[in-house]
Amino acid sequence: MTDALASEWLKLRSVRSTWYVLGVVAVTVPLAAFLARQGVDAWDGLPPARRAGFQGQAMEQALLPLVQLCLAVLAVLAITPEYATGMIRTSVTAVPRRSALLAAKAAVVAAISLTAGQVAVGAVFLACRAIVGDRPIPPGYTTGVSEEIPLVLASGLSVAVIALVALGLGAVMRSTAGAIVAVCVLLFVLPLAVNLLADPWNDRIASVLPSNLAAQLVDHPSAVGGLPPPGALAVLSAYVIVALGAGAVVLARRDA
């Protein structure tokens, strides 16, 4: 297993796409700082009467879907190009236990995405808090730093969850474009579609969507949905188990 892990780590760090993806993730920090500066300038120019209606979403949450998508792309590229080039045959020859091969890919993707997610979300949070200072800009900057740390950590964890789901989708679909489109539907299309549903189904379905689970995991006041933290953790785990389980079954049963 150690050799498989080393091999998968070598594959990911030796391709340019990995560094391109991580570069885009890194760009979210100055982008967030720029947007926060713009928001602060707008806030400072408003009279007190108009500040109550000002909306300034926390940048770490506004840009979280972008970070999730970037690491999901990295996860998809950890497996689908091997099918496109035929290198998957070499991989399964080197690691005959296909479940072990997928597990090695999952471990490497999880480590990279968790690290990158936590660093990016944390850096955006700290940079924007420093820029905003003590301005009580609603709704994203009315709480203290210590109160937001659990949500920041949960958001970084959600990046790894989405990446592992994307890896499973890549193993099932064997198509880079198809897997990325599926992730985009999960992250962007479904949340919008759920808003069109009538009560109470919109809230019930929204509560189990990946985009809403991080806040429920730490019982944050901004959480959409009514899942308790253990329930949110169970749903997050289910996403990973189902996606990787399906990927393992397809990888084992289909010819490389």
PDB file of C-alpha atoms in Angstrom:
ATOM      1  CA  MET A   1       0.000   0.000   0.000  1.00  0.00           C
ATOM      2  CA  THR A   2       2.903   2.331   0.754  1.00  0.00           C
ATOM      3  CA  ASP A   3       4.228   1.881  -2.770  1.00  0.00           C
ATOM      4  CA  ALA A   4       0.788   2.610  -4.211  1.00  0.00           C
ATOM      5  CA  LEU A   5       0.541   5.814  -2.152  1.00  0.00           C
ATOM      6  CA  ALA A   6       3.999   6.921  -3.263  1.00  0.00           C
ATOM      7  CA  SER A   7       3.115   6.191  -6.880  1.00  0.00           C
ATOM      8  CA  GLU A   8      -0.124   8.172  -6.769  1.00  0.00           C
ATOM      9  CA  TRP A   9       1.609  11.085  -5.055  1.00  0.00           C
ATOM     10  CA  LEU A  10       4.300  11.052  -7.748  1.00  0.00           C
ATOM     11  CA  LYS A  11       1.669  11.017 -10.496  1.00  0.00           C
ATOM     12  CA  LEU A  12      -0.197  14.022  -9.110  1.00  0.00           C
ATOM     13  CA  ARG A  13       2.794  16.198  -8.322  1.00  0.00           C
ATOM     14  CA  SER A  14       4.489  15.483 -11.654  1.00  0.00           C
ATOM     15  CA  VAL A  15       1.683  16.781 -13.886  1.00  0.00           C
ATOM     16  CA  ARG A  16       1.270  20.481 -14.616  1.00  0.00           C
ATOM     17  CA  SER A  17      -2.503  20.410 -14.175  1.00  0.00           C
ATOM     18  CA  THR A  18      -2.085  19.838 -10.433  1.00  0.00           C
ATOM     19  CA  TRP A  19      -0.042  23.010 -10.062  1.00  0.00           C
ATOM     20  CA  TYR A  20      -2.406  24.965 -12.297  1.00  0.00           C
ATOM     21  CA  VAL A  21      -5.330  23.959 -10.089  1.00  0.00           C
ATOM     22  CA  LEU A  22      -3.469  24.829  -6.896  1.00  0.00           C
ATOM     23  CA  GLY A  23      -2.455  28.126  -8.477  1.00  0.00           C
ATOM     24  CA  VAL A  24      -6.099  29.007  -9.084  1.00  0.00           C
ATOM     25  CA  VAL A  25      -6.864  28.110  -5.463  1.00  0.00           C
ATOM     26  CA  ALA A  26      -4.056  30.397  -4.300  1.00  0.00           C
ATOM     27  CA  VAL A  27      -5.483  33.261  -6.375  1.00  0.00           C
ATOM     28  CA  THR A  28      -8.666  33.165  -4.291  1.00  0.00           C
ATOM     29  CA  VAL A  29      -6.794  34.851  -1.433  1.00  0.00           C
ATOM     30  CA  PRO A  30      -5.868  38.109  -3.238  1.00  0.00           C
ATOM     31  CA  LEU A  31      -9.231  38.015  -5.026  1.00  0.00           C
ATOM     32  CA  ALA A  32     -11.038  37.821  -1.693  1.00  0.00           C
ATOM     33  CA  ALA A  33      -8.881  40.614  -0.283  1.00  0.00           C
ATOM     34  CA  PHE A  34      -9.717  42.820  -3.272  1.00  0.00           C
ATOM     35  CA  LEU A  35     -13.451  42.168  -2.945  1.00  0.00           C
ATOM     36  CA  ALA A  36     -13.332  42.774   0.808  1.00  0.00           C
ATOM     37  CA  ARG A  37     -11.540  46.082   0.230  1.00  0.00           C
ATOM     38  CA  GLN A  38     -14.231  47.097  -2.246  1.00  0.00           C
ATOM     39  CA  GLY A  39     -16.931  46.203   0.275  1.00  0.00           C
ATOM     40  CA  VAL A  40     -15.218  48.161   3.027  1.00  0.00           C
ATOM     41  CA  ASP A  41     -14.881  51.226   0.806  1.00  0.00           C
ATOM     42  CA  ALA A  42     -18.591  51.009  -0.023  1.00  0.00           C
ATOM     43  CA  TRP A  43     -19.485  50.618   3.670  1.00  0.00           C
ATOM     44  CA  ASP A  44     -17.371  53.579   4.729  1.00  0.00           C
ATOM     45  CA  GLY A  45     -19.082  55.777   2.164  1.00  0.00           C
ATOM     46  CA  LEU A  46     -22.614  55.010   3.376  1.00  0.00           C
ATOM     47  CA  PRO A  47     -24.518  57.090   5.906  1.00  0.00           C
ATOM     48  CA  PRO A  48     -25.451  55.256   9.138  1.00  0.00           C
ATOM     49  CA  ALA A  49     -29.098  54.949   8.076  1.00  0.00           C
ATOM     50  CA  ARG A  50     -28.187  52.925   4.993  1.00  0.00           C
ATOM     51  CA  ARG A  51     -25.646  50.625   6.628  1.00  0.00           C
ATOM     52  CA  ALA A  52     -28.403  48.514   8.200  1.00  0.00           C
ATOM     53  CA  GLY A  53     -29.447  47.297   4.753  1.00  0.00           C
ATOM     54  CA  PHE A  54     -25.908  46.676   3.518  1.00  0.00           C
ATOM     55  CA  GLN A  55     -25.129  43.047   2.633  1.00  0.00           C
ATOM     56  CA  GLY A  56     -21.553  41.830   2.873  1.00  0.00           C
ATOM     57  CA  GLN A  57     -21.207  38.064   2.698  1.00  0.00           C
ATOM     58  CA  ALA A  58     -18.116  36.586   4.311  1.00  0.00           C
ATOM     59  CA  MET A  59     -15.601  36.082   1.512  1.00  0.00           C
ATOM     60  CA  GLU A  60     -14.475  32.655   2.730  1.00  0.00           C
ATOM     61  CA  GLN A  61     -18.039  31.420   2.214  1.00  0.00           C
ATOM     62  CA  ALA A  62     -18.606  33.316  -1.030  1.00  0.00           C
ATOM     63  CA  LEU A  63     -15.488  31.815  -2.622  1.00  0.00           C
ATOM     64  CA  LEU A  64     -15.779  28.368  -1.034  1.00  0.00           C
ATOM     65  CA  PRO A  65     -17.589  26.859  -4.074  1.00  0.00           C
ATOM     66  CA  LEU A  66     -14.709  27.983  -6.307  1.00  0.00           C
ATOM     67  CA  VAL A  67     -12.173  26.281  -4.029  1.00  0.00           C
ATOM     68  CA  GLN A  68     -14.346  23.158  -3.909  1.00  0.00           C
ATOM     69  CA  LEU A  69     -14.647  23.075  -7.695  1.00  0.00           C
ATOM     70  CA  CYS A  70     -10.899  23.506  -8.185  1.00  0.00           C
ATOM     71  CA  LEU A  71     -10.022  20.592  -5.926  1.00  0.00           C
ATOM     72  CA  ALA A  72     -12.814  18.527  -7.479  1.00  0.00           C
ATOM     73  CA  VAL A  73     -11.170  19.092 -10.882  1.00  0.00           C
ATOM     74  CA  LEU A  74      -7.846  17.952  -9.413  1.00  0.00           C
ATOM     75  CA  ALA A  75      -9.527  14.813  -8.059  1.00  0.00           C
ATOM     76  CA  VAL A  76     -11.138  14.004 -11.398  1.00  0.00           C
ATOM     77  CA  LEU A  77      -7.795  14.466 -13.136  1.00  0.00           C
ATOM     78  CA  ALA A  78      -6.285  11.956 -10.717  1.00  0.00           C
ATOM     79  CA  ILE A  79      -8.093   9.141 -12.532  1.00  0.00           C
ATOM     80  CA  THR A  80      -9.868  10.003 -15.788  1.00  0.00           C
ATOM     81  CA  PRO A  81      -6.735  10.809 -17.871  1.00  0.00           C
ATOM     82  CA  GLU A  82      -5.503   7.291 -17.141  1.00  0.00           C
ATOM     83  CA  TYR A  83      -8.539   5.928 -18.945  1.00  0.00           C
ATOM     84  CA  ALA A  84      -8.108   8.357 -21.826  1.00  0.00           C
ATOM     85  CA  THR A  85      -4.445   7.435 -22.351  1.00  0.00           C
ATOM     86  CA  GLY A  86      -4.669   3.742 -21.469  1.00  0.00           C
ATOM     87  CA  MET A  87      -2.320   4.191 -18.506  1.00  0.00           C
ATOM     88  CA  ILE A  88      -4.955   2.617 -16.273  1.00  0.00           C
ATOM     89  CA  ARG A  89      -3.762  -0.769 -17.566  1.00  0.00           C
ATOM     90  CA  THR A  90      -0.305  -0.046 -16.215  1.00  0.00           C
ATOM     91  CA  SER A  91      -1.781   1.082 -12.906  1.00  0.00           C
ATOM     92  CA  VAL A  92      -3.857  -2.057 -12.376  1.00  0.00           C
ATOM     93  CA  THR A  93      -0.889  -4.209 -13.405  1.00  0.00           C
ATOM     94  CA  ALA A  94       1.279  -2.514 -10.801  1.00  0.00           C
ATOM     95  CA  VAL A  95      -1.522  -2.664  -8.184  1.00  0.00           C
ATOM     96  CA  PRO A  96      -3.643  -5.748  -9.011  1.00  0.00           C
ATOM     97  CA  ARG A  97      -6.048  -5.072  -6.143  1.00  0.00           C
ATOM     98  CA  ARG A  98      -8.121  -2.376  -7.775  1.00  0.00           C
ATOM     99  CA  SER A  99      -9.768  -1.376  -4.516  1.00  0.00           C
ATOM    100  CA  ALA A 100      -6.290  -0.694  -3.123  1.00  0.00           C
ATOM    101  CA  LEU A 101      -5.498   1.408  -6.195  1.00  0.00           C
ATOM    102  CA  LEU A 102      -8.583   3.558  -5.694  1.00  0.00           C
ATOM    103  CA  ALA A 103      -7.895   3.779  -1.956  1.00  0.00           C
ATOM    104  CA  ALA A 104      -4.391   5.076  -2.666  1.00  0.00           C
ATOM    105  CA  LYS A 105      -5.753   7.677  -5.052  1.00  0.00           C
ATOM    106  CA  ALA A 106      -8.374   8.667  -2.474  1.00  0.00           C
ATOM    107  CA  ALA A 107      -5.788   9.025   0.295  1.00  0.00           C
ATOM    108  CA  VAL A 108      -3.550  11.275  -1.809  1.00  0.00           C
ATOM    109  CA  VAL A 109      -6.468  13.362  -3.100  1.00  0.00           C
ATOM    110  CA  ALA A 110      -7.840  13.703   0.447  1.00  0.00           C
ATOM    111  CA  ALA A 111      -4.486  14.853   1.819  1.00  0.00           C
ATOM    112  CA  ILE A 112      -3.936  17.435  -0.914  1.00  0.00           C
ATOM    113  CA  SER A 113      -7.501  18.743  -0.980  1.00  0.00           C
ATOM    114  CA  LEU A 114      -7.812  18.932   2.807  1.00  0.00           C
ATOM    115  CA  THR A 115      -4.519  20.800   3.128  1.00  0.00           C
ATOM    116  CA  ALA A 116      -5.237  23.151   0.232  1.00  0.00           C
ATOM    117  CA  GLY A 117      -8.813  23.703   1.373  1.00  0.00           C
ATOM    118  CA  GLN A 118      -7.918  24.523   4.952  1.00  0.00           C
ATOM    119  CA  VAL A 119      -5.058  26.814   3.941  1.00  0.00           C
ATOM    120  CA  ALA A 120      -7.109  28.664   1.303  1.00  0.00           C
ATOM    121  CA  VAL A 121     -10.242  29.105   3.406  1.00  0.00           C
ATOM    122  CA  GLY A 122      -8.226  30.039   6.483  1.00  0.00           C
ATOM    123  CA  ALA A 123      -6.085  32.537   4.573  1.00  0.00           C
ATOM    124  CA  VAL A 124      -9.138  34.170   3.000  1.00  0.00           C
ATOM    125  CA  PHE A 125     -10.815  34.369   6.399  1.00  0.00           C
ATOM    126  CA  LEU A 126      -7.825  35.976   8.124  1.00  0.00           C
ATOM    127  CA  ALA A 127      -7.075  38.378   5.271  1.00  0.00           C
ATOM    128  CA  CYS A 128     -10.654  39.600   4.999  1.00  0.00           C
ATOM    129  CA  ARG A 129     -11.089  39.919   8.753  1.00  0.00           C
ATOM    130  CA  ALA A 130      -7.955  42.065   8.854  1.00  0.00           C
ATOM    131  CA  ILE A 131      -9.316  44.279   6.083  1.00  0.00           C
ATOM    132  CA  VAL A 132     -12.814  44.604   7.545  1.00  0.00           C
ATOM    133  CA  GLY A 133     -11.488  45.198  11.053  1.00  0.00           C
ATOM    134  CA  ASP A 134     -14.163  46.055  13.604  1.00  0.00           C
ATOM    135  CA  ARG A 135     -16.771  47.175  11.062  1.00  0.00           C
ATOM    136  CA  PRO A 136     -20.036  45.318  11.845  1.00  0.00           C
ATOM    137  CA  ILE A 137     -20.883  44.633   8.200  1.00  0.00           C
ATOM    138  CA  PRO A 138     -23.967  42.392   8.034  1.00  0.00           C
ATOM    139  CA  PRO A 139     -24.433  39.508   7.761  1.00  0.00           C
ATOM    140  CA  GLY A 140     -20.941  38.065   7.374  1.00  0.00           C
ATOM    141  CA  TYR A 141     -18.912  40.201   9.772  1.00  0.00           C
ATOM    142  CA  THR A 142     -21.118  40.702  12.815  1.00  0.00           C
ATOM    143  CA  THR A 143     -19.582  37.848  14.827  1.00  0.00           C
ATOM    144  CA  GLY A 144     -16.185  37.505  16.448  1.00  0.00           C
ATOM    145  CA  VAL A 145     -13.237  35.652  14.936  1.00  0.00           C
ATOM    146  CA  SER A 146     -13.349  32.868  17.515  1.00  0.00           C
ATOM    147  CA  GLU A 147     -17.014  32.209  16.747  1.00  0.00           C
ATOM    148  CA  GLU A 148     -16.254  31.653  13.067  1.00  0.00           C
ATOM    149  CA  ILE A 149     -13.249  29.343  13.431  1.00  0.00           C
ATOM    150  CA  PRO A 150     -15.361  26.131  13.610  1.00  0.00           C
ATOM    151  CA  LEU A 151     -17.139  27.050  10.369  1.00  0.00           C
ATOM    152  CA  VAL A 152     -13.813  27.849   8.686  1.00  0.00           C
ATOM    153  CA  LEU A 153     -12.470  24.407   9.650  1.00  0.00           C
ATOM    154  CA  ALA A 154     -15.686  22.685   8.562  1.00  0.00           C
ATOM    155  CA  SER A 155     -15.544  24.522   5.240  1.00  0.00           C
ATOM    156  CA  GLY A 156     -12.001  23.282   4.659  1.00  0.00           C
ATOM    157  CA  LEU A 157     -13.192  19.758   5.429  1.00  0.00           C
ATOM    158  CA  SER A 158     -16.008  20.125   2.905  1.00  0.00           C
ATOM    159  CA  VAL A 159     -13.410  20.801   0.198  1.00  0.00           C
ATOM    160  CA  ALA A 160     -11.894  17.355   0.818  1.00  0.00           C
ATOM    161  CA  VAL A 161     -15.350  15.756   0.829  1.00  0.00           C
ATOM    162  CA  ILE A 162     -16.229  17.257  -2.549  1.00  0.00           C
ATOM    163  CA  ALA A 163     -12.864  16.176  -3.951  1.00  0.00           C
ATOM    164  CA  LEU A 164     -13.428  12.571  -2.854  1.00  0.00           C
ATOM    165  CA  VAL A 165     -16.922  12.609  -4.335  1.00  0.00           C
ATOM    166  CA  ALA A 166     -15.412  13.905  -7.586  1.00  0.00           C
ATOM    167  CA  LEU A 167     -12.835  11.108  -7.549  1.00  0.00           C
ATOM    168  CA  GLY A 168     -15.618   8.553  -7.185  1.00  0.00           C
ATOM    169  CA  LEU A 169     -17.554  10.156 -10.028  1.00  0.00           C
ATOM    170  CA  GLY A 170     -14.453  10.092 -12.197  1.00  0.00           C
ATOM    171  CA  ALA A 171     -14.003   6.368 -11.527  1.00  0.00           C
ATOM    172  CA  VAL A 172     -17.636   5.698 -12.408  1.00  0.00           C
ATOM    173  CA  MET A 173     -17.963   7.920 -15.465  1.00  0.00           C
ATOM    174  CA  ARG A 174     -14.406   7.593 -16.832  1.00  0.00           C
ATOM    175  CA  SER A 175     -14.892  10.982 -18.447  1.00  0.00           C
ATOM    176  CA  THR A 176     -13.202  14.190 -17.324  1.00  0.00           C
ATOM    177  CA  ALA A 177     -15.907  16.413 -18.765  1.00  0.00           C
ATOM    178  CA  GLY A 178     -18.743  14.227 -17.491  1.00  0.00           C
ATOM    179  CA  ALA A 179     -17.411  14.048 -13.944  1.00  0.00           C
ATOM    180  CA  ILE A 180     -16.743  17.794 -13.765  1.00  0.00           C
ATOM    181  CA  VAL A 181     -20.232  18.551 -15.082  1.00  0.00           C
ATOM    182  CA  ALA A 182     -21.699  16.228 -12.447  1.00  0.00           C
ATOM    183  CA  VAL A 183     -19.799  18.090  -9.710  1.00  0.00           C
ATOM    184  CA  CYS A 184     -21.020  21.435 -11.072  1.00  0.00           C
ATOM    185  CA  VAL A 185     -24.594  20.170 -10.952  1.00  0.00           C
ATOM    186  CA  LEU A 186     -24.093  19.086  -7.356  1.00  0.00           C
ATOM    187  CA  LEU A 187     -22.504  22.373  -6.278  1.00  0.00           C
ATOM    188  CA  PHE A 188     -24.348  24.983  -8.333  1.00  0.00           C
ATOM    189  CA  VAL A 189     -27.410  23.660 -10.146  1.00  0.00           C
ATOM    190  CA  LEU A 190     -29.130  21.636  -7.419  1.00  0.00           C
ATOM    191  CA  PRO A 191     -29.040  24.449  -4.801  1.00  0.00           C
ATOM    192  CA  LEU A 192     -30.768  26.764  -7.276  1.00  0.00           C
ATOM    193  CA  ALA A 193     -33.295  24.123  -8.314  1.00  0.00           C
ATOM    194  CA  VAL A 194     -34.191  23.344  -4.692  1.00  0.00           C
ATOM    195  CA  ASN A 195     -35.156  26.982  -4.143  1.00  0.00           C
ATOM    196  CA  LEU A 196     -37.960  26.498  -6.650  1.00  0.00           C
ATOM    197  CA  LEU A 197     -39.607  23.790  -4.558  1.00  0.00           C
ATOM    198  CA  ALA A 198     -42.456  24.461  -2.148  1.00  0.00           C
ATOM    199  CA  ASP A 199     -42.155  24.321   1.626  1.00  0.00           C
ATOM    200  CA  PRO A 200     -41.162  22.164   3.441  1.00  0.00           C
ATOM    201  CA  TRP A 201     -39.395  20.168   0.721  1.00  0.00           C
ATOM    202  CA  ASN A 202     -37.046  22.989  -0.225  1.00  0.00           C
ATOM    203  CA  ASP A 203     -35.579  23.122   3.291  1.00  0.00           C
ATOM    204  CA  ARG A 204     -35.525  19.346   3.690  1.00  0.00           C
ATOM    205  CA  ILE A 205     -33.643  18.745   0.470  1.00  0.00           C
ATOM    206  CA  ALA A 206     -31.417  21.796   0.940  1.00  0.00           C
ATOM    207  CA  SER A 207     -30.303  20.445   4.313  1.00  0.00           C
ATOM    208  CA  VAL A 208     -28.617  17.431   2.689  1.00  0.00           C
ATOM    209  CA  LEU A 209     -26.905  19.272  -0.154  1.00  0.00           C
ATOM    210  CA  PRO A 210     -23.105  19.469   0.165  1.00  0.00           C
ATOM    211  CA  SER A 211     -23.121  23.273   0.035  1.00  0.00           C
ATOM    212  CA  ASN A 212     -25.139  23.463   3.269  1.00  0.00           C
ATOM    213  CA  LEU A 213     -23.551  20.712   5.351  1.00  0.00           C
ATOM    214  CA  ALA A 214     -20.481  22.547   6.684  1.00  0.00           C
ATOM    215  CA  ALA A 215     -22.551  25.125   8.602  1.00  0.00           C
ATOM    216  CA  GLN A 216     -24.840  22.412   9.981  1.00  0.00           C
ATOM    217  CA  LEU A 217     -21.816  20.360  11.011  1.00  0.00           C
ATOM    218  CA  VAL A 218     -20.809  23.060  13.517  1.00  0.00           C
ATOM    219  CA  ASP A 219     -24.353  24.279  14.242  1.00  0.00           C
ATOM    220  CA  HIS A 220     -23.596  27.727  12.821  1.00  0.00           C
ATOM    221  CA  PRO A 221     -26.359  30.374  12.980  1.00  0.00           C
ATOM    222  CA  SER A 222     -26.221  30.795   9.195  1.00  0.00           C
ATOM    223  CA  ALA A 223     -26.938  27.107   8.571  1.00  0.00           C
ATOM    224  CA  VAL A 224     -29.598  26.260   5.998  1.00  0.00           C
ATOM    225  CA  GLY A 225     -31.487  23.165   7.114  1.00  0.00           C
ATOM    226  CA  GLY A 226     -32.197  21.576  10.431  1.00  0.00           C
ATOM    227  CA  LEU A 227     -29.725  18.697  10.645  1.00  0.00           C
ATOM    228  CA  PRO A 228     -27.915  18.336  13.967  1.00  0.00           C
ATOM    229  CA  PRO A 229     -24.118  18.083  13.763  1.00  0.00           C
ATOM    230  CA  PRO A 230     -24.096  14.244  13.946  1.00  0.00           C
ATOM    231  CA  GLY A 231     -26.659  14.132  11.141  1.00  0.00           C
ATOM    232  CA  ALA A 232     -24.611  16.512   8.983  1.00  0.00           C
ATOM    233  CA  LEU A 233     -21.501  14.405   9.605  1.00  0.00           C
ATOM    234  CA  ALA A 234     -23.405  11.270   8.628  1.00  0.00           C
ATOM    235  CA  VAL A 235     -24.564  12.838   5.361  1.00  0.00           C
ATOM    236  CA  LEU A 236     -21.064  14.080   4.529  1.00  0.00           C
ATOM    237  CA  SER A 237     -19.716  10.596   5.182  1.00  0.00           C
ATOM    238  CA  ALA A 238     -22.473   9.062   3.065  1.00  0.00           C
ATOM    239  CA  TYR A 239     -21.503  11.212   0.077  1.00  0.00           C
ATOM    240  CA  VAL A 240     -17.926   9.944   0.258  1.00  0.00           C
ATOM    241  CA  ILE A 241     -18.854   6.313   0.923  1.00  0.00           C
ATOM    242  CA  VAL A 242     -21.424   6.133  -1.868  1.00  0.00           C
ATOM    243  CA  ALA A 243     -19.241   7.894  -4.461  1.00  0.00           C
ATOM    244  CA  LEU A 244     -16.064   5.945  -3.712  1.00  0.00           C
ATOM    245  CA  GLY A 245     -18.017   2.711  -3.218  1.00  0.00           C
ATOM    246  CA  ALA A 246     -19.597   3.075  -6.645  1.00  0.00           C
ATOM    247  CA  GLY A 247     -16.202   3.914  -8.105  1.00  0.00           C
ATOM    248  CA  ALA A 248     -14.639   0.833  -6.541  1.00  0.00           C
ATOM    249  CA  VAL A 249     -17.396  -1.417  -7.899  1.00  0.00           C
ATOM    250  CA  VAL A 250     -17.083  -0.027 -11.423  1.00  0.00           C
ATOM    251  CA  LEU A 251     -13.276  -0.174 -11.317  1.00  0.00           C
ATOM    252  CA  ALA A 252     -13.392  -3.821 -10.210  1.00  0.00           C
ATOM    253  CA  ARG A 253     -16.030  -5.005 -12.685  1.00  0.00           C
ATOM    254  CA  ARG A 254     -15.115  -3.195 -15.879  1.00  0.00           C
ATOM    255  CA  ASP A 255     -12.113  -3.961 -18.005  1.00  0.00           C
ATOM    256  CA  ALA A 256      -9.396  -1.360 -17.766  1.00  0.00           C
TER     257      ALA A 256
END
